[in-house]
Amino acid sequence: MTVTAMSGNYDPAASRFLNALMREWGGWRIIGAAETPCMSSAAGSVLRLTLPASCAVVLVPIAHLSKACYHAFAFPMRIIRDGAAPEPIAFVDLVTLLLREPDIGGRVSDRARHIFLRRVIDSALAIAEIGQVRGLDRPFMASDPSFIDAEQALRFGHAAHPSPRSRDEFTHEDSLRFGPEYGNGFPLRWWAVDPDLFASGSVTPVDAAKAMRVLAALDPAFSARAEKAANKNLLPIHPWQAARLMQDPAISWMMSDGLITDLGLGGPSFRATSSLRAVHSSAAPWMLKFSLSLRLTNSRRLIEAHECARGLAIHRLMTGPVGQALKARCPRFHVMGEPAWLALRERDGPLIRETMVTLRENPFMGEHQQPAAVLAALCERHPDERGSHLADLINRTAKAEGERPTEVAERWFQRFLGIAVEPFLVAQGAFGLLFGAHQQNLVLGLRDGWPDALYFRDCQGTGYLSSFLPMLREHLPEAGSDKDHVFDAETAARIVGYYLFVNGVFAVVGALGAAGLADEDRLFAQCRAFLEDLASSGLESRTCLDHLLSSPTIGAKGNFMLSLGNVNENTDVTDPLAAYVQLANPLAQR
């Protein structure tokens, strides 16, 4: 099978693979272009991969060497076999050779290696196709896009992952219909469910069943159809998931027995957000997050009952005194609450996880919503590996304001730290709340190109610092229960180090550095000064700030080896730090 790189000698799939590999494998070093006569003199540095099992080395030109560990590569790669003349090597051939190395392929079973290779190839094919369709789209050049347009501007996926667009059970047609990168809208499938089989939970004043009637009423034709099942409750299902559920004998039996009535497709048109299983409609007051029976990157995407319970708990906290106090400290910080969930129940009581759906507040409704962009899309590199949506935004803003792009980049970064980073450090240091603040969950509200607000989503992964539990239980008695994430301050600091900094702040630094809009060292110095100021502001817990400022290394999740081992993060990982690898910390003072 041949995976063709995108035109112009660019290969986003290979770049993401290499960034992930370099974080976790030691068989490489950076050399100067002068040491490799076969390389173009335009390459200042070259990545040299040593492959003893194949008696070969592979050379990859580096377009931007990043201290943030988000490197930009140039292509083609070249292989030198046992002293022979260098020749080009395709990405898939490189992956195959790497899997022969004992310290890579030798760590896992034959089956895991084959699954890994298939996922890498499938992902690369998907990236190559979307690159041909949308690789040149640059929506941030003209204006600040809407929330959903920015969500769907994320074309290639995770910037440091061996198979960022792997979707095991999806066909190509499924991706065309439901993948966010293609931007297509679709109606939901609706079932009318006997009340005895309908399960839900909510926080007052939200009523999950009534909310679904309101949602269905947005489509008058469908609402009239739904009214014929007025004695039943409405359950929305993602169309892809519905097609699989209807093949389940238990579901088929419920339908044949009249306990479930399939109402077909209807309601407002939804579009997938960058997370695929969460969908958005500008007409609907709720985004819906579905269980999907497929594996995306490292996890199978089924919602668990305890995750829904966490969402309700965090909504209670954020709408009570704790949330109000945090809002007073960080007035431009908004949490998209998840105050309700729905599911189908088996006749003997257990919830059917495959039918679970979470209701998420939608602040992006109507024609006059605030422009906003998920950070993952902003930081995504264009196929040339140097430009990005963020770089387009900075250049547009600089032109509009008559300023030099480099000056605007540093001012933009400073405002980003205050708007998008400070709330999470305050939430942890002053209130003991550990939000899963990676770049996929950070939606940056924009005003004329500048950071103006921060919307956080996915409350179901939120955790607590153990030392704050007595205070939190005054407002939420169940905080810290068996199914909750509870961490000591040191562990929490390391988690924040990855999610908020390596995955978020460093991605911004890398995008600005690769585009030539800022010097990475200057941005890291800005970030350090910001952290030092925050450390002197009187936070109750400074453990996280001290870790960021003083630790010589900073942890990053090992996506490469997790993927290689066919690990399901949702069920197979109990210690979140077990899969972390250590990177040099550019924030620590040398």
XYZ file of C-alpha atoms in Angstrom, residues 50-531:
482
model
C 19.701 4.925 13.737
C 18.197 1.536 12.814
C 20.682 -1.217 13.772
C 18.296 -4.059 12.957
C 18.245 -2.909 9.335
C 21.865 -1.711 9.182
C 20.556 1.681 8.160
C 20.149 5.295 9.155
C 17.342 7.616 8.095
C 17.843 11.355 7.707
C 15.010 13.882 7.979
C 15.605 17.619 7.347
C 14.310 19.858 10.144
C 12.638 23.089 9.083
C 12.249 24.302 12.686
C 13.924 22.813 15.752
C 11.653 23.534 18.694
C 12.483 23.685 22.402
C 8.746 23.194 22.876
C 9.182 19.759 21.205
C 6.872 20.612 18.301
C 9.404 20.320 15.490
C 8.747 21.072 11.831
C 10.157 18.641 9.284
C 10.891 18.807 5.575
C 10.751 15.967 3.087
C 11.723 13.687 1.450
C 13.435 11.567 4.079
C 16.484 9.616 2.955
C 17.823 6.247 4.004
C 21.436 5.079 3.920
C 21.636 1.274 4.028
C 24.892 -0.300 5.150
C 27.027 2.465 3.663
C 25.216 2.591 0.305
C 24.219 5.811 -1.417
C 21.301 7.646 0.192
C 17.892 7.242 -1.398
C 14.393 8.505 -0.583
C 12.280 6.438 1.793
C 8.501 6.525 2.070
C 6.826 7.084 5.421
C 5.244 3.619 5.587
C 8.605 2.004 4.821
C 10.173 3.934 7.701
C 7.444 2.744 10.080
C 8.005 -0.853 8.973
C 11.741 -0.580 9.642
C 11.198 1.003 13.044
C 8.966 -1.901 14.049
C 11.916 -4.247 13.434
C 13.923 -2.516 16.150
C 13.936 -4.516 19.410
C 13.402 -1.401 21.550
C 10.278 -0.527 19.539
C 8.614 -3.528 17.897
C 10.280 -5.945 20.288
C 8.359 -4.475 23.214
C 4.964 -5.744 22.051
C 3.302 -8.791 20.508
C 3.040 -9.526 16.793
C -0.656 -8.717 16.960
C -0.035 -5.318 18.560
C 2.585 -4.493 15.905
C 0.184 -5.341 13.106
C -2.610 -3.286 14.657
C -0.242 -0.365 15.146
C 0.954 -0.478 11.538
C -2.618 -0.652 10.237
C -3.658 2.336 12.315
C -0.659 4.374 11.209
C -1.419 3.604 7.553
C -5.139 4.296 7.919
C -4.396 7.592 9.637
C -1.862 8.604 7.007
C -4.315 7.846 4.205
C -7.002 9.919 5.932
C -4.587 12.818 6.442
C -3.425 12.677 2.828
C -7.012 12.814 1.587
C -8.131 15.654 3.833
C -4.952 17.462 2.843
C -6.026 17.289 -0.778
C -9.557 18.455 0.083
C -8.885 21.083 2.740
C -5.145 21.363 3.181
C -5.056 24.890 1.803
C -8.084 26.189 3.754
C -7.059 29.162 5.875
C -10.202 30.507 7.581
C -8.289 32.662 10.087
C -6.779 34.885 7.399
C -9.962 36.871 6.731
C -11.662 37.083 10.132
C -12.273 35.357 13.446
C -14.326 32.254 12.554
C -17.396 30.942 14.308
C -17.047 28.255 16.954
C -18.007 25.360 14.685
C -16.021 26.600 11.688
C -12.932 26.749 13.904
C -13.671 23.270 15.287
C -13.711 21.904 11.783
C -10.499 23.724 10.860
C -8.599 20.989 12.730
C -7.683 18.848 9.758
C -4.831 16.543 10.714
C -5.327 15.814 14.416
C -2.967 15.525 17.390
C 0.420 17.142 16.704
C 2.440 14.431 18.506
C 0.759 11.110 17.836
C 1.681 8.199 15.531
C -1.868 7.824 14.175
C -3.861 10.986 14.940
C -6.624 10.232 12.444
C -7.089 6.527 13.218
C -10.739 5.532 13.633
C -10.814 1.769 13.824
C -14.470 1.066 13.057
C -15.118 4.017 10.739
C -15.227 3.535 6.986
C -14.118 6.239 4.574
C -17.784 7.007 3.924
C -18.377 7.365 7.676
C -15.620 9.966 7.900
C -17.039 11.863 4.943
C -20.466 11.971 6.556
C -19.609 12.411 10.227
C -15.958 13.535 10.452
C -15.517 17.130 11.597
C -12.741 17.755 9.080
C -15.233 17.491 6.187
C -17.673 19.961 7.750
C -20.914 18.172 6.884
C -24.109 18.535 8.895
C -26.464 15.671 9.720
C -29.686 15.097 11.689
C -29.784 12.786 14.687
C -31.600 9.474 14.974
C -34.387 9.495 17.535
C -35.935 6.683 19.523
C -39.132 6.916 21.557
C -38.397 4.846 24.656
C -40.745 3.306 27.195
C -40.350 5.280 30.477
C -39.322 2.123 32.336
C -36.301 1.782 30.028
C -35.394 5.473 29.960
C -32.607 6.517 32.335
C -31.461 10.063 33.012
C -29.836 12.335 35.535
C -29.800 16.104 35.823
C -29.125 19.088 38.003
C -32.052 21.375 38.845
C -33.585 23.186 36.982
C -32.693 21.037 33.966
C -35.044 18.160 33.161
C -33.382 15.838 30.645
C -36.611 14.435 29.179
C -38.182 17.879 28.722
C -34.949 19.197 27.198
C -35.193 16.550 24.469
C -38.778 17.557 23.657
C -37.589 21.156 23.306
C -34.749 20.030 21.043
C -37.082 17.960 18.865
C -39.475 20.911 18.547
C -36.792 22.881 16.691
C -37.801 20.797 13.649
C -41.597 21.178 13.278
C -41.933 18.261 10.878
C -40.079 15.930 13.208
C -41.842 17.312 16.297
C -45.201 16.348 14.798
C -43.875 12.828 14.277
C -42.548 12.681 17.839
C -45.875 13.807 19.304
C -47.393 10.495 18.186
C -45.193 8.897 20.851
C -46.175 11.340 23.585
C -46.354 8.538 26.163
C -42.677 7.747 25.658
C -39.415 9.618 26.243
C -37.218 10.807 23.402
C -33.648 9.534 23.199
C -31.309 11.020 20.553
C -28.719 8.659 19.063
C -25.780 9.458 16.824
C -26.764 8.004 13.400
C -23.577 5.957 13.162
C -24.139 4.500 16.610
C -27.814 3.837 15.932
C -26.971 1.696 12.905
C -24.817 -0.541 15.087
C -27.184 -0.658 18.034
C -30.057 -1.799 15.829
C -28.042 -4.911 15.013
C -27.893 -5.809 18.713
C -30.354 -8.656 19.493
C -31.386 -7.040 22.788
C -32.217 -3.734 21.074
C -34.030 -5.564 18.263
C -36.109 -7.412 20.826
C -37.078 -4.172 22.591
C -38.130 -2.691 19.267
C -40.154 -5.717 18.228
C -41.837 -5.708 21.659
C -42.841 -2.048 21.255
C -40.633 -0.759 24.067
C -38.608 1.298 21.583
C -40.048 3.049 18.542
C -37.595 4.224 15.903
C -38.681 7.717 14.842
C -35.982 7.998 12.203
C -33.844 11.043 11.462
C -34.939 14.506 12.514
C -34.435 17.589 14.605
C -31.964 20.368 13.792
C -28.854 19.678 11.743
C -25.749 19.052 13.846
C -22.073 19.175 12.917
C -19.275 17.289 14.626
C -16.844 19.232 16.783
C -13.143 18.391 16.668
C -13.731 15.548 19.147
C -16.068 13.766 16.641
C -18.526 12.362 19.194
C -19.616 15.791 20.503
C -21.916 17.616 18.082
C -23.081 21.220 17.787
C -25.985 23.111 16.273
C -26.231 26.886 16.398
C -30.006 26.431 16.824
C -29.780 24.187 19.886
C -29.217 25.206 23.534
C -27.227 22.001 24.092
C -24.281 20.310 22.500
C -24.611 16.542 22.698
C -21.761 14.191 23.520
C -22.455 10.588 22.499
C -21.061 7.192 23.247
C -19.524 5.858 20.039
C -18.463 2.222 19.780
C -15.146 2.973 18.139
C -11.566 3.676 19.088
C -10.167 7.137 18.409
C -6.383 7.488 18.895
C -5.787 5.825 22.310
C -9.295 5.171 23.657
C -12.644 3.564 23.006
C -15.226 6.306 23.219
C -17.971 4.983 25.467
C -19.367 7.225 28.180
C -19.362 5.727 31.662
C -22.043 6.354 34.293
C -19.465 7.664 36.768
C -18.277 10.182 34.165
C -21.818 11.517 33.908
C -21.966 11.752 37.699
C -18.762 13.808 37.671
C -20.295 16.162 35.120
C -23.306 16.768 37.354
C -21.078 17.272 40.393
C -18.855 19.844 38.695
C -21.929 21.680 37.430
C -23.173 21.940 41.008
C -19.800 23.298 42.124
C -19.511 25.789 39.274
C -23.019 27.165 39.808
C -22.496 27.473 43.555
C -20.192 29.486 45.851
C -16.992 27.791 44.616
C -17.745 28.609 40.993
C -18.773 32.141 41.875
C -15.517 32.703 43.751
C -13.499 31.368 40.827
C -15.494 33.586 38.464
C -14.713 36.608 40.620
C -10.997 35.835 40.284
C -11.193 34.995 36.566
C -14.233 36.786 35.085
C -13.531 35.732 31.490
C -13.420 32.037 32.356
C -16.500 30.011 31.438
C -17.180 26.332 32.065
C -19.532 24.612 29.617
C -21.615 22.763 32.171
C -22.851 19.213 31.682
C -25.988 19.262 33.826
C -27.842 16.281 32.323
C -27.446 12.882 30.706
C -29.685 10.254 29.137
C -29.426 6.552 28.321
C -31.350 3.392 27.595
C -31.703 0.884 30.406
C -31.924 -2.885 30.047
C -35.103 -4.502 31.364
C -33.294 -5.785 34.434
C -31.859 -2.387 35.264
C -28.257 -1.895 34.017
C -27.512 1.107 31.828
C -26.546 0.410 28.227
C -23.318 2.403 27.930
C -23.496 2.454 24.142
C -26.637 4.639 24.308
C -25.405 7.238 26.803
C -25.466 10.885 25.821
C -24.397 13.963 27.787
C -25.991 17.394 27.459
C -23.421 20.184 27.368
C -24.229 23.877 27.585
C -23.913 25.637 24.243
C -22.755 29.265 24.526
C -22.405 29.476 20.738
C -25.983 29.879 19.520
C -27.594 32.073 16.913
C -26.176 34.441 14.342
C -24.387 36.809 16.719
C -22.308 34.386 18.786
C -18.797 35.310 19.868
C -16.113 34.032 17.494
C -14.127 31.290 19.177
C -11.503 28.700 18.308
C -10.439 25.463 19.948
C -6.738 25.784 20.752
C -5.891 22.548 18.923
C -7.110 24.059 15.651
C -5.361 27.383 16.236
C -2.019 25.660 16.761
C -2.333 23.181 13.899
C 0.393 23.623 11.307
C -0.385 24.094 7.655
C 1.017 21.416 5.326
C 4.212 23.462 4.908
C 4.903 22.831 8.637
C 5.817 26.494 9.204
C 2.548 28.367 8.971
C -0.506 27.740 11.142
C -3.978 29.104 11.772
C -2.484 31.012 14.703
C 0.174 32.539 12.461
C -2.539 33.617 10.002
C -4.461 35.236 12.861
C -1.366 37.076 14.133
C -0.455 38.360 10.672
C -4.023 39.534 10.036
C -4.201 41.302 13.391
C -0.818 42.964 12.877
C -1.868 44.249 9.462
C -5.168 45.602 10.806
C -3.416 47.433 13.657
C -0.379 48.597 11.703
C 2.020 46.764 14.021
C 4.933 44.425 13.370
C 3.824 40.773 13.520
C 6.589 39.921 15.999
C 5.334 42.573 18.430
C 1.737 41.415 18.059
C 2.808 37.797 18.627
C 4.373 38.561 22.011
C 1.438 40.723 23.120
C -1.006 38.044 21.954
C 0.890 35.393 23.918
C 0.849 37.537 27.057
C -2.895 38.008 26.793
C -3.328 34.289 26.104
C -1.528 33.444 29.350
C -3.856 35.663 31.356
C -7.075 34.606 29.641
C -6.496 30.912 28.975
C -3.852 29.695 31.438
C -4.288 31.623 34.682
C -7.838 30.328 35.429
C -6.676 26.724 35.601
C -3.738 27.516 37.861
C -6.035 29.520 40.132
C -8.642 26.734 40.089
C -6.002 24.287 41.254
C -4.017 26.492 43.628
C -6.961 28.258 45.298
C -9.860 25.799 44.977
C -8.335 22.342 44.550
C -9.937 21.703 41.144
C -7.960 19.872 38.481
C -9.527 20.462 35.080
C -8.459 18.347 32.092
C -7.205 21.474 30.341
C -5.520 20.119 27.216
C -5.753 21.987 23.922
C -8.769 19.981 22.697
C -10.800 21.259 25.668
C -9.744 24.923 25.526
C -11.962 27.116 23.360
C -10.559 30.612 23.059
C -13.097 33.399 22.606
C -11.725 35.932 20.109
C -12.308 39.629 19.536
C -10.604 41.167 16.506
C -8.000 38.413 16.689
C -7.198 38.868 20.383
C -7.933 36.397 23.211
C -11.077 37.651 24.934
C -12.505 34.700 26.896
C -11.853 31.059 27.663
C -14.521 28.348 27.446
C -13.627 25.022 29.030
C -15.389 21.808 28.051
C -15.419 18.183 29.177
C -16.083 18.386 32.911
C -16.297 14.606 33.168
C -12.534 14.283 33.623
C -12.226 16.862 36.397
C -10.386 15.848 39.556
C -9.705 17.183 43.042
C -6.641 17.891 45.159
C -6.875 15.801 48.312
C -5.885 18.655 50.614
C -8.906 20.709 49.460
C -11.518 17.993 49.986
C -12.701 19.232 53.417
C -13.512 22.638 51.932
C -15.041 21.217 48.757
C -17.265 18.827 50.721
C -18.879 21.799 52.416
C -20.337 22.605 49.012
C -20.366 19.141 47.409
C -20.617 16.349 50.017
C -19.864 13.599 47.483
C -16.562 15.155 46.336
C -13.758 12.593 46.440
C -15.940 9.477 46.186
C -14.576 6.152 44.947
C -15.132 6.993 41.266
C -13.618 10.484 41.479
C -10.116 11.513 40.457
C -8.317 12.560 43.652
C -4.635 13.516 43.579
C -2.006 14.808 45.929
C -0.515 18.183 45.020
C 2.660 16.745 43.466
C 0.795 14.372 41.158
C -1.651 17.100 40.163
C 1.253 19.412 39.330
C 2.681 16.865 36.910
C -0.682 16.347 35.239
C -1.104 20.087 34.762
C 2.445 20.227 33.453
C 1.448 17.983 30.576
C -2.151 18.945 29.840
C -2.005 22.712 30.210
C 1.656 23.357 29.370
C 3.239 20.714 27.133
C -0.025 20.069 25.298
C -1.289 23.668 25.371
C 1.141 26.493 26.082
C 4.075 24.757 24.397
C 1.960 24.130 21.290
C 1.347 27.879 21.054
C 5.067 28.572 21.489
C 5.939 26.012 18.826
C 3.427 27.424 16.344
C 4.683 30.990 16.764
C 8.305 29.861 16.620
C 7.884 27.728 13.498
C 6.208 30.621 11.678
C 9.112 32.938 12.523
C 6.787 35.238 14.468
C 8.569 34.914 17.805
C 11.717 33.556 19.376
C 10.823 30.550 21.518
C 13.269 31.539 24.265
C 11.609 34.953 24.584
C 8.169 33.348 24.845
C 9.363 30.932 27.516
C 10.857 33.871 29.432
C 7.473 35.625 29.199
C 5.762 32.510 30.503
C 8.222 32.168 33.364
C 7.675 35.810 34.411
C 3.918 35.205 34.286
C 4.248 32.153 36.554
